[in-house]
Tab-separated table of C-alpha atoms in Angstrom:
chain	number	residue	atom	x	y	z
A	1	UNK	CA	77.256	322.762	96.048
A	2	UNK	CA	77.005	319.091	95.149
A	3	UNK	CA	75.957	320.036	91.837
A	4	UNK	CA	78.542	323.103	90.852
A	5	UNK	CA	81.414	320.456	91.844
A	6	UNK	CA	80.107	318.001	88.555
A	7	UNK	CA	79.741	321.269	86.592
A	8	UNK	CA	83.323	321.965	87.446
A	9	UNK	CA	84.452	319.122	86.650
A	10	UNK	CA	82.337	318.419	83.742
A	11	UNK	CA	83.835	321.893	82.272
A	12	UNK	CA	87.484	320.813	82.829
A	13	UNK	CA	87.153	317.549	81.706
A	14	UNK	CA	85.825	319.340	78.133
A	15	UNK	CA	87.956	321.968	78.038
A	16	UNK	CA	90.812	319.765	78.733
A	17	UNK	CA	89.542	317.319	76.006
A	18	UNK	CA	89.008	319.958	73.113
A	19	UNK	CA	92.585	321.201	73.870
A	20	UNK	CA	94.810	318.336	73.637
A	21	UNK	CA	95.192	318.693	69.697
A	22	UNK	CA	97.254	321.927	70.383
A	23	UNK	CA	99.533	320.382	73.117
A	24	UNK	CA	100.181	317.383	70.024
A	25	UNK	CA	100.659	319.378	66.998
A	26	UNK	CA	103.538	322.345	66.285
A	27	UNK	CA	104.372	324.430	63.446
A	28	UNK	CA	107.855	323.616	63.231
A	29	UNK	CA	109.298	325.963	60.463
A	30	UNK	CA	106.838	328.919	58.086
A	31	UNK	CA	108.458	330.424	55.710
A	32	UNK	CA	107.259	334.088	55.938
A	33	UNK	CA	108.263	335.687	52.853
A	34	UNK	CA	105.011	334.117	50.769
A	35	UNK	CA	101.731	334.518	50.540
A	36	UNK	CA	100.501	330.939	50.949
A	37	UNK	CA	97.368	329.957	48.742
A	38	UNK	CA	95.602	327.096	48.924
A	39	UNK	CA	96.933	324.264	46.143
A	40	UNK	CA	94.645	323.043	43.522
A	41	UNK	CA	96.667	320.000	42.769
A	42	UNK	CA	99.338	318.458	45.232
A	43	UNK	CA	101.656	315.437	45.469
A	44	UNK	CA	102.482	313.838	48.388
A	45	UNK	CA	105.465	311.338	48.692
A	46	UNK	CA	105.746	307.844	49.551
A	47	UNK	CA	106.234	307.394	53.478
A	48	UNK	CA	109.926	308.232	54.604
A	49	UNK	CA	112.063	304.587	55.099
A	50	UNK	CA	108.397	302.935	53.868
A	51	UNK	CA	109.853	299.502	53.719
A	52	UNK	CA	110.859	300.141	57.387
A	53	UNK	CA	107.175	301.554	58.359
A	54	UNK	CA	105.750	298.896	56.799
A	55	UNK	CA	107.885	296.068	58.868
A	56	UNK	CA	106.830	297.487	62.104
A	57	UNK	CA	103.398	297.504	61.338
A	58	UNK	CA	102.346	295.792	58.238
A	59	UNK	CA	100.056	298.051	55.611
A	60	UNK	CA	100.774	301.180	57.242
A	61	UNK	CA	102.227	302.918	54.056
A	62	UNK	CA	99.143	301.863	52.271
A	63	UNK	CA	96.761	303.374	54.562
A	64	UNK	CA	98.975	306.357	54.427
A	65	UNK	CA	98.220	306.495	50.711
A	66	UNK	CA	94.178	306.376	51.192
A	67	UNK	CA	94.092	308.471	54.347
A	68	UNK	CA	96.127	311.025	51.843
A	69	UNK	CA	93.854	311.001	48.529
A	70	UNK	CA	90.961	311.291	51.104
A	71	UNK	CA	91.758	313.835	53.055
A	72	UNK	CA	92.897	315.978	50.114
A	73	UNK	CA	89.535	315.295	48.356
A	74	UNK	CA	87.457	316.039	51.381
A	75	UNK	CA	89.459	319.607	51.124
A	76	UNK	CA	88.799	319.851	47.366
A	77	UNK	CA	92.283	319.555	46.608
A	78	UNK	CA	93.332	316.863	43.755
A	79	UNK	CA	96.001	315.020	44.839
A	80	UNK	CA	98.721	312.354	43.147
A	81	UNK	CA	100.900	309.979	44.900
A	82	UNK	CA	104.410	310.449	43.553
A	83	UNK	CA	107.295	308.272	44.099
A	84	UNK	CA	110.435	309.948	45.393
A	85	UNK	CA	113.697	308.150	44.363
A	86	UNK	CA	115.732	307.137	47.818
A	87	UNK	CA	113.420	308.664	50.044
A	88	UNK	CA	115.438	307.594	53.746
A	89	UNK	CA	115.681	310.787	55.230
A	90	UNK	CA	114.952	314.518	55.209
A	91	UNK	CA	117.960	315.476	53.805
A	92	UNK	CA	117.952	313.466	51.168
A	93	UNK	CA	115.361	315.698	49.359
A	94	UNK	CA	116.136	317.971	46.499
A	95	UNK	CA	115.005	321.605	45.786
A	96	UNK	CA	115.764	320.685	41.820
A	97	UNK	CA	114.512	317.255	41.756
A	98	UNK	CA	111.108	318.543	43.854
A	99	UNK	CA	110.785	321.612	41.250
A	100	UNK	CA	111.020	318.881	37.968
A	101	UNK	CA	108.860	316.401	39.743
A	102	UNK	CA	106.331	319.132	39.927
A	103	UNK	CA	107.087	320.951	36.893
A	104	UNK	CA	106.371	317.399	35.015
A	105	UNK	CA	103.145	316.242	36.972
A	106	UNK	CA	101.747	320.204	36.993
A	107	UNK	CA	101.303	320.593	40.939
A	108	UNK	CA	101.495	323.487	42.570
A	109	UNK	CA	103.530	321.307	45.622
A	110	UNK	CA	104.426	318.038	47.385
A	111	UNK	CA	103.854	316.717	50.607
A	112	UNK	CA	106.700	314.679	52.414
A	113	UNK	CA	106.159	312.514	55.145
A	114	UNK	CA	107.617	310.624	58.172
A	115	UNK	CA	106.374	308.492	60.470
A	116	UNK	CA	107.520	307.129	63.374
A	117	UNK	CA	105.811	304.576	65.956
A	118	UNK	CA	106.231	305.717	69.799
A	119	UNK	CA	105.509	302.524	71.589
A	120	UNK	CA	104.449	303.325	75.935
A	121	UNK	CA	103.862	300.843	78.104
A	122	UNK	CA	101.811	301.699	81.336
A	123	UNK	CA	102.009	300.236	84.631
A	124	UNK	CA	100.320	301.071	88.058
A	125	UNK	CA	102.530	299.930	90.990
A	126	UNK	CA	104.715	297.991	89.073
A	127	UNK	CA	102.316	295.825	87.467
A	128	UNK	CA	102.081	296.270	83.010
A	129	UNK	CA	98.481	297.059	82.722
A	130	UNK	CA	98.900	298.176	78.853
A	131	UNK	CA	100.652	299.370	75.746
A	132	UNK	CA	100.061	302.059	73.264
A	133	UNK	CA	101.228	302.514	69.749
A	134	UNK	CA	100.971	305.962	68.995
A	135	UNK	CA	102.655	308.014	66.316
A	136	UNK	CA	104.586	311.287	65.231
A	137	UNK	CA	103.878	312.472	62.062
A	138	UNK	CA	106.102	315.126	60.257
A	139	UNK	CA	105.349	316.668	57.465
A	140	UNK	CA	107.256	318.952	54.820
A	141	UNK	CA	105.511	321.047	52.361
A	142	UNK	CA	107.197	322.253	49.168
A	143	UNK	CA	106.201	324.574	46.769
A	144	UNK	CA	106.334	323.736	42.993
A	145	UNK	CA	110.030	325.805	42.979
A	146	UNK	CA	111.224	322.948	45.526
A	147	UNK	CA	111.381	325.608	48.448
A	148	UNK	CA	109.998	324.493	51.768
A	149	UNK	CA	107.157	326.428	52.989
A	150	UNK	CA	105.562	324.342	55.974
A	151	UNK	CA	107.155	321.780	58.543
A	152	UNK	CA	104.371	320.140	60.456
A	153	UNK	CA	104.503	317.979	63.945
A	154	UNK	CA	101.653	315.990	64.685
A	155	UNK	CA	102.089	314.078	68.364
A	156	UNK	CA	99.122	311.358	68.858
A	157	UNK	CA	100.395	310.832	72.595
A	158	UNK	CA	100.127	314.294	73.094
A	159	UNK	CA	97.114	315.490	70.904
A	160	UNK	CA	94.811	312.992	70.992
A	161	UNK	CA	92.872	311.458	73.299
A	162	UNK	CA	91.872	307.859	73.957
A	163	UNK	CA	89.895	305.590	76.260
A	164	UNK	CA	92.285	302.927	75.745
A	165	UNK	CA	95.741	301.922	74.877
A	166	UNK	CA	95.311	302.528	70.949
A	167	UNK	CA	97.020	300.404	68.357
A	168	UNK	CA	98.553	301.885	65.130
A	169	UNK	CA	94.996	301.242	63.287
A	170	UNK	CA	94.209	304.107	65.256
A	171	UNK	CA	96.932	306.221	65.756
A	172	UNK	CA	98.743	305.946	61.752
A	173	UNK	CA	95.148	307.872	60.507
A	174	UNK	CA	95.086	310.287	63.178
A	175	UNK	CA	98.565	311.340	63.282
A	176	UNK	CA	98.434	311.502	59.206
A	177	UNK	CA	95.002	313.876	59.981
A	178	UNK	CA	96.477	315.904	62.569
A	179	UNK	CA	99.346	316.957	60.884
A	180	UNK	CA	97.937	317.686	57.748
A	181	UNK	CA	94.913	319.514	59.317
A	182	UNK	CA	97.827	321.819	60.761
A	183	UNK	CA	99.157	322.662	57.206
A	184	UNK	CA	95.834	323.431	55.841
A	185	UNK	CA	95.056	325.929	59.001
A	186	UNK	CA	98.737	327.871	58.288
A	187	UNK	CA	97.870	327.962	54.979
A	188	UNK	CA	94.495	329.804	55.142
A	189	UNK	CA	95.791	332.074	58.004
């Protein structure tokens, strides 16, 4: 009896695990009328409000740009960093501008990206016994006619899991992971 208890637990405890990525990451918007293919080459922006990011947590928009070219290498995919005039927020982006930026760097899309910190603190009867720093990472992918095709939520509080109160060194990578993972896997469905 003693025994089928651990393996209970043991089970729910991995299946539990193993899951949390889908309770952290949500297809936000598809657009259904295309066939998506995989991209040979692809931009990806600079971090939305970088100068921002980067004041909260110094060099995160840096290790935004090497968690990018590494990821998209790992897939095969060449990638260029591209800087997007007065990138502040998602409206700011332009189906015209996208379409030249592409058109004049020959990339079959761009990747846009925000960031934002979610800072918990935990207590147990009152008493602070930690912080996290975890992140949500968005991400919008055009194609090279400047029409969004994927938006992409990645949750780190939600989808990952930790054994301690992680800092941005680990949350910035995972949430930047996550999320892109997610636009990769609607892509090849």
């Amino acid at each position: 009896m003693r025994n089928l208890l651990k393996l209970t637990l043991i089970l729910g405890i991995t299946v539990l695990l193993t899951n949390c990525a889908a309770f952290g990451t949500k297809t936000l918007y598809k657009k259904e009328t295309i066939v998506l293919t995989k991209p040979k080459t692809l931009g990806f922006s600079q971090l939305e409000n970088e100068p921002i990011i980067d004041q909260i947590v110094n060099g995160t928009s840096e290790n935004y740009d090497k968690i990018m070219s590494s990821e998209l290498k790992k897939m095969e995919i060449e990638s260029k960093n591209i800087h997007y005039p007065n990138f502040e927020k998602w409206t700011d982006l332009e189906k015209q501008k996208i379409s030249d930026i592409c058109t004049s760097n020959k990339l079959d899309g761009i990747i846009f990206t925000q960031l934002k910190f979610i800072n918990t603190k935990y207590s147990m009867m009152l008493i602070p016994i930690g912080k996290s720093q975890d992140t949500e990472v968005q991400m919008q992918y055009f194609d090279s006619d400047g029409n969004l095709v994927l938006h992409i939520k990645h949750n780190t509080q939600k989808g990952n899991s930790y054994l301690d109160y992680p800092d941005a060194v680990k949350t910035v990578p995972d949430g930047i992971k996550g999320a892109l993972k997610r636009i990769f896997k609607e892509i090849e469905k």
